[in-house]
Tab-separated table of C-alpha atoms in Angstrom:
chain	number	residue	atom	x	y	z
A	1	MET	CA	-60.395	-96.625	-68.209
A	2	LYS	CA	-62.143	-93.967	-66.129
A	3	SER	CA	-65.920	-94.003	-65.840
A	4	ILE	CA	-68.582	-91.350	-65.473
A	5	VAL	CA	-72.302	-90.930	-65.008
A	6	ILE	CA	-73.983	-87.930	-66.599
A	7	LEU	CA	-76.874	-86.125	-64.915
A	8	ILE	CA	-79.411	-84.244	-67.034
A	9	SER	CA	-82.833	-82.659	-66.664
A	10	GLY	CA	-83.828	-81.927	-70.252
A	11	ARG	CA	-82.462	-82.112	-73.786
A	12	GLY	CA	-78.959	-82.857	-72.578
A	13	SER	CA	-77.128	-81.184	-75.454
A	14	ASN	CA	-73.870	-81.099	-73.510
A	15	MET	CA	-74.321	-84.796	-72.769
A	16	GLU	CA	-74.734	-85.335	-76.514
A	17	ALA	CA	-71.516	-83.405	-77.175
A	18	ILE	CA	-69.612	-85.602	-74.719
A	19	VAL	CA	-70.994	-88.801	-76.253
A	20	LYS	CA	-70.262	-87.653	-79.809
A	21	ALA	CA	-66.691	-86.738	-78.859
A	22	LYS	CA	-65.949	-90.464	-78.495
A	23	LEU	CA	-63.648	-89.955	-75.536
A	24	THR	CA	-61.736	-92.825	-73.975
A	25	LEU	CA	-64.074	-93.352	-71.053
A	26	ASP	CA	-66.899	-95.547	-69.832
A	27	ILE	CA	-70.271	-93.794	-69.565
A	28	ARG	CA	-71.981	-95.982	-66.986
A	29	ALA	CA	-75.366	-94.238	-67.170
A	30	VAL	CA	-77.283	-91.099	-67.994
A	31	ILE	CA	-79.509	-90.189	-65.052
A	32	SER	CA	-82.368	-87.693	-65.109
A	33	ASN	CA	-84.620	-86.257	-62.440
A	34	ARG	CA	-87.340	-85.905	-65.096
A	35	PRO	CA	-88.812	-88.995	-66.787
A	36	ASP	CA	-89.694	-86.938	-69.891
A	37	ALA	CA	-86.166	-85.595	-70.438
A	38	LYS	CA	-85.420	-85.771	-74.174
A	39	GLY	CA	-81.779	-86.575	-73.492
A	40	LEU	CA	-82.783	-90.017	-72.231
A	41	GLU	CA	-83.910	-90.943	-75.738
A	42	PHE	CA	-80.536	-89.945	-77.202
A	43	ALA	CA	-78.636	-91.898	-74.556
A	44	ALA	CA	-80.728	-95.033	-75.041
A	45	ALA	CA	-80.309	-94.804	-78.817
A	46	HIS	CA	-76.539	-94.830	-78.266
A	47	GLY	CA	-76.618	-97.894	-76.054
A	48	ILE	CA	-76.135	-96.040	-72.787
A	49	ARG	CA	-78.047	-97.144	-69.729
A	50	THR	CA	-80.691	-94.626	-68.643
A	51	ILE	CA	-82.036	-94.122	-65.137
A	52	THR	CA	-84.787	-91.840	-63.847
A	53	VAL	CA	-84.970	-90.621	-60.267
A	54	ASN	CA	-88.068	-88.439	-60.344
A	55	HIS	CA	-87.657	-85.633	-57.835
A	56	LYS	CA	-91.436	-85.280	-57.606
A	57	SER	CA	-91.595	-88.697	-55.950
A	58	PHE	CA	-89.763	-87.448	-52.856
A	59	SER	CA	-90.980	-85.244	-50.046
A	60	SER	CA	-87.631	-83.612	-49.370
A	61	ARG	CA	-84.480	-82.637	-51.199
A	62	GLU	CA	-82.503	-84.865	-48.844
A	63	ASP	CA	-84.586	-87.936	-49.680
A	64	PHE	CA	-84.173	-87.284	-53.386
A	65	ASP	CA	-80.412	-86.873	-53.038
A	66	ASP	CA	-80.192	-90.119	-51.067
A	67	ALA	CA	-82.042	-91.978	-53.823
A	68	LEU	CA	-79.897	-90.333	-56.493
A	69	ALA	CA	-76.722	-91.249	-54.622
A	70	ALA	CA	-77.873	-94.862	-54.341
A	71	GLN	CA	-78.266	-95.077	-58.121
A	72	ILE	CA	-74.909	-93.404	-58.705
A	73	ASP	CA	-73.137	-95.674	-56.234
A	74	ALA	CA	-74.623	-98.721	-57.953
A	75	CYS	CA	-72.947	-97.511	-61.158
A	76	ALA	CA	-69.645	-96.959	-59.284
A	77	PRO	CA	-68.354	-94.123	-61.509
A	78	ASP	CA	-65.101	-92.274	-61.030
A	79	TYR	CA	-66.780	-88.935	-61.775
A	80	ILE	CA	-70.233	-87.371	-61.887
A	81	VAL	CA	-70.821	-84.966	-64.777
A	82	LEU	CA	-73.646	-82.442	-64.502
A	83	ALA	CA	-74.931	-81.494	-67.957
A	84	GLY	CA	-77.960	-79.297	-67.569
A	85	PHE	CA	-79.005	-80.928	-64.301
A	86	MET	CA	-81.456	-78.412	-62.861
A	87	ARG	CA	-81.452	-79.437	-59.223
A	88	ILE	CA	-79.582	-77.844	-56.348
A	89	LEU	CA	-77.689	-80.647	-54.640
A	90	THR	CA	-77.421	-80.755	-50.869
A	91	GLU	CA	-74.119	-80.275	-49.090
A	92	ALA	CA	-74.280	-83.873	-47.845
A	93	PHE	CA	-74.524	-85.140	-51.418
A	94	ILE	CA	-71.648	-82.978	-52.666
A	95	THR	CA	-69.311	-83.848	-49.793
A	96	ARG	CA	-70.011	-87.525	-50.458
A	97	TYR	CA	-68.098	-87.140	-53.755
A	98	PRO	CA	-65.250	-84.677	-53.091
A	99	GLN	CA	-63.601	-83.382	-56.268
A	100	ARG	CA	-65.577	-85.931	-58.275
A	101	ILE	CA	-68.483	-83.761	-59.460
A	102	VAL	CA	-68.053	-81.355	-62.379
A	103	ASN	CA	-70.537	-78.857	-63.757
A	104	ILE	CA	-70.876	-76.472	-66.679
A	105	HIS	CA	-72.437	-73.079	-65.985
A	106	PRO	CA	-73.480	-70.546	-68.649
A	107	SER	CA	-71.499	-67.555	-67.442
A	108	LEU	CA	-67.931	-66.534	-66.759
A	109	LEU	CA	-67.911	-67.375	-63.081
A	110	PRO	CA	-67.794	-65.882	-60.539
A	111	ALA	CA	-70.101	-63.534	-62.473
A	112	PHE	CA	-73.814	-64.369	-62.745
A	113	THR	CA	-74.240	-67.401	-60.547
A	114	GLY	CA	-77.696	-68.958	-60.541
A	115	LEU	CA	-80.362	-68.670	-63.236
A	116	HIS	CA	-81.094	-66.363	-66.201
A	117	THR	CA	-77.421	-65.693	-66.820
A	118	HIS	CA	-77.760	-64.449	-70.410
A	119	ARG	CA	-80.487	-61.956	-69.537
A	120	ARG	CA	-78.487	-60.696	-66.593
A	121	ALA	CA	-75.342	-60.360	-68.726
A	122	LEU	CA	-77.245	-58.200	-71.215
A	123	ASP	CA	-78.794	-56.128	-68.435
A	124	ALA	CA	-75.352	-55.552	-66.913
A	125	GLY	CA	-73.902	-54.390	-70.229
A	126	VAL	CA	-70.904	-56.722	-70.089
A	127	LYS	CA	-68.806	-57.004	-73.236
A	128	LEU	CA	-67.759	-60.626	-72.681
A	129	HIS	CA	-69.930	-63.532	-71.607
A	130	GLY	CA	-69.423	-67.278	-71.772
A	131	ALA	CA	-69.359	-70.573	-69.936
A	132	THR	CA	-67.400	-72.093	-67.071
A	133	ILE	CA	-66.558	-75.690	-66.204
A	134	HIS	CA	-65.789	-76.199	-62.543
A	135	PHE	CA	-65.566	-78.723	-59.760
A	136	VAL	CA	-68.715	-78.625	-57.631
A	137	THR	CA	-68.556	-77.474	-54.029
A	138	PRO	CA	-71.379	-76.840	-51.543
A	139	GLN	CA	-71.441	-73.143	-52.480
A	140	LEU	CA	-73.724	-72.829	-55.510
A	141	ASP	CA	-71.914	-72.208	-58.811
A	142	HIS	CA	-68.545	-71.881	-57.144
A	143	GLY	CA	-65.655	-74.272	-56.879
A	144	PRO	CA	-62.287	-74.561	-58.636
A	145	ILE	CA	-62.508	-73.459	-62.266
A	146	ILE	CA	-61.329	-76.014	-64.819
A	147	ALA	CA	-61.874	-74.042	-68.026
A	148	GLN	CA	-63.824	-71.158	-69.512
A	149	ALA	CA	-64.975	-70.103	-72.969
A	150	ALA	CA	-65.664	-66.441	-73.679
A	151	VAL	CA	-67.783	-64.913	-76.428
A	152	PRO	CA	-68.316	-61.233	-77.296
A	153	VAL	CA	-71.596	-59.561	-76.462
A	154	PHE	CA	-72.926	-57.568	-79.418
A	155	ALA	CA	-75.067	-54.446	-79.245
A	156	ASP	CA	-77.967	-56.149	-81.038
A	157	ASP	CA	-77.834	-59.378	-79.025
A	158	THR	CA	-80.989	-60.842	-77.607
A	159	GLU	CA	-81.108	-63.341	-74.784
A	160	ALA	CA	-81.687	-66.090	-77.349
A	161	SER	CA	-78.852	-65.098	-79.685
A	162	LEU	CA	-76.374	-64.780	-76.839
A	163	ALA	CA	-77.471	-68.104	-75.352
A	164	SER	CA	-77.024	-69.824	-78.719
A	165	ARG	CA	-73.493	-68.489	-79.166
A	166	VAL	CA	-72.497	-69.523	-75.645
A	167	LEU	CA	-74.005	-72.987	-76.062
A	168	ALA	CA	-71.946	-73.600	-79.192
A	169	GLN	CA	-68.807	-72.989	-77.149
A	170	GLU	CA	-70.046	-75.186	-74.304
A	171	HIS	CA	-70.275	-78.052	-76.790
A	172	ARG	CA	-66.609	-77.533	-77.699
A	173	LEU	CA	-65.202	-77.007	-74.254
A	174	TYR	CA	-67.026	-79.557	-72.095
A	175	PRO	CA	-65.833	-82.664	-73.990
A	176	ALA	CA	-62.267	-81.337	-73.903
A	177	ALA	CA	-62.435	-80.765	-70.154
A	178	ILE	CA	-63.943	-84.188	-69.500
A	179	GLY	CA	-61.156	-85.657	-71.622
A	180	TRP	CA	-58.573	-83.955	-69.397
A	181	LEU	CA	-60.398	-85.158	-66.288
A	182	VAL	CA	-60.546	-88.841	-67.215
A	183	ALA	CA	-56.949	-88.767	-68.477
A	184	ASP	CA	-55.788	-87.551	-65.044
A	185	ARG	CA	-54.427	-84.335	-66.541
A	186	LEU	CA	-56.054	-82.031	-63.985
A	187	GLU	CA	-54.388	-81.220	-60.678
A	188	LEU	CA	-55.995	-79.147	-57.935
A	189	MET	CA	-53.345	-76.914	-56.409
A	190	SER	CA	-53.329	-74.647	-53.380
A	191	GLY	CA	-55.714	-71.750	-53.616
A	192	ASP	CA	-58.185	-73.879	-55.578
A	193	ILE	CA	-56.245	-73.340	-58.795
A	194	VAL	CA	-56.620	-76.136	-61.352
A	195	LYS	CA	-53.491	-77.051	-63.291
A	196	LEU	CA	-53.528	-78.841	-66.642
A	197	ARG	CA	-50.683	-81.249	-67.209
A	198	GLY	CA	-49.274	-81.461	-70.733
A	199	ASP	CA	-50.156	-79.316	-73.737
A	200	ARG	CA	-53.442	-78.020	-75.116
A	201	THR	CA	-53.254	-79.330	-78.642
A	202	ASP	CA	-56.555	-81.170	-78.140
A	203	VAL	CA	-58.428	-77.849	-77.950
A	204	ASP	CA	-59.472	-75.926	-81.042
A	205	LEU	CA	-58.574	-72.326	-80.207
A	206	ARG	CA	-60.316	-70.772	-83.211
A	207	ALA	CA	-63.437	-68.607	-83.116
A	208	THR	CA	-63.451	-67.875	-79.407
A	209	ALA	CA	-61.239	-67.328	-76.408
A	210	LEU	CA	-60.793	-70.543	-74.432
A	211	CYS	CA	-59.360	-70.061	-70.976
A	212	CYS	CA	-57.842	-73.362	-69.915
A	213	PRO	CA	-56.126	-74.320	-66.661
A	214	VAL	CA	-52.567	-73.176	-66.166
A	215	VAL	CA	-49.932	-75.562	-67.534
């Protein structure tokens, strides 16, 4: 059975979605850089080990990443899952775990990397917005795309309404993608294209467009 650790900074709603999906995997720990992260309470209530590595206790990003890596290595996971982890990881940290870190970002990458994605989508007048799951590389919010979920942008959308609609799709797509990952169904091909082995019957295709890896 494959194992993961999940990194959060706040409520951890995508972490909750993964836990509630009851995937065949071993969640070794939920780790937060904030001791007051609400997601830690949920994880503990579900019998999952919780760890805090407070970034405010370190004088540099490198020192924090070293301490975080030490905690992760002690858990010995196969994969590291970022679920609302609001820290930019150093290149040294990322290259320590090649093709083992996955992230979910609230936009249709490569559009709107960084913060405030929903506001920027509205300002740009795009007609489709969504979320992207990808392998993490040293370039921020880049890396091979595993899957995407797209939602329409309506004329009367606010930042909050658009964010809510995207988040609902994140909660559907992230558990599915983690399921593919731990079942060894994902293959990274030349050109950084991610291929999904097998069929997609484990994904509910209703209500939104889900863009999965090529089969």
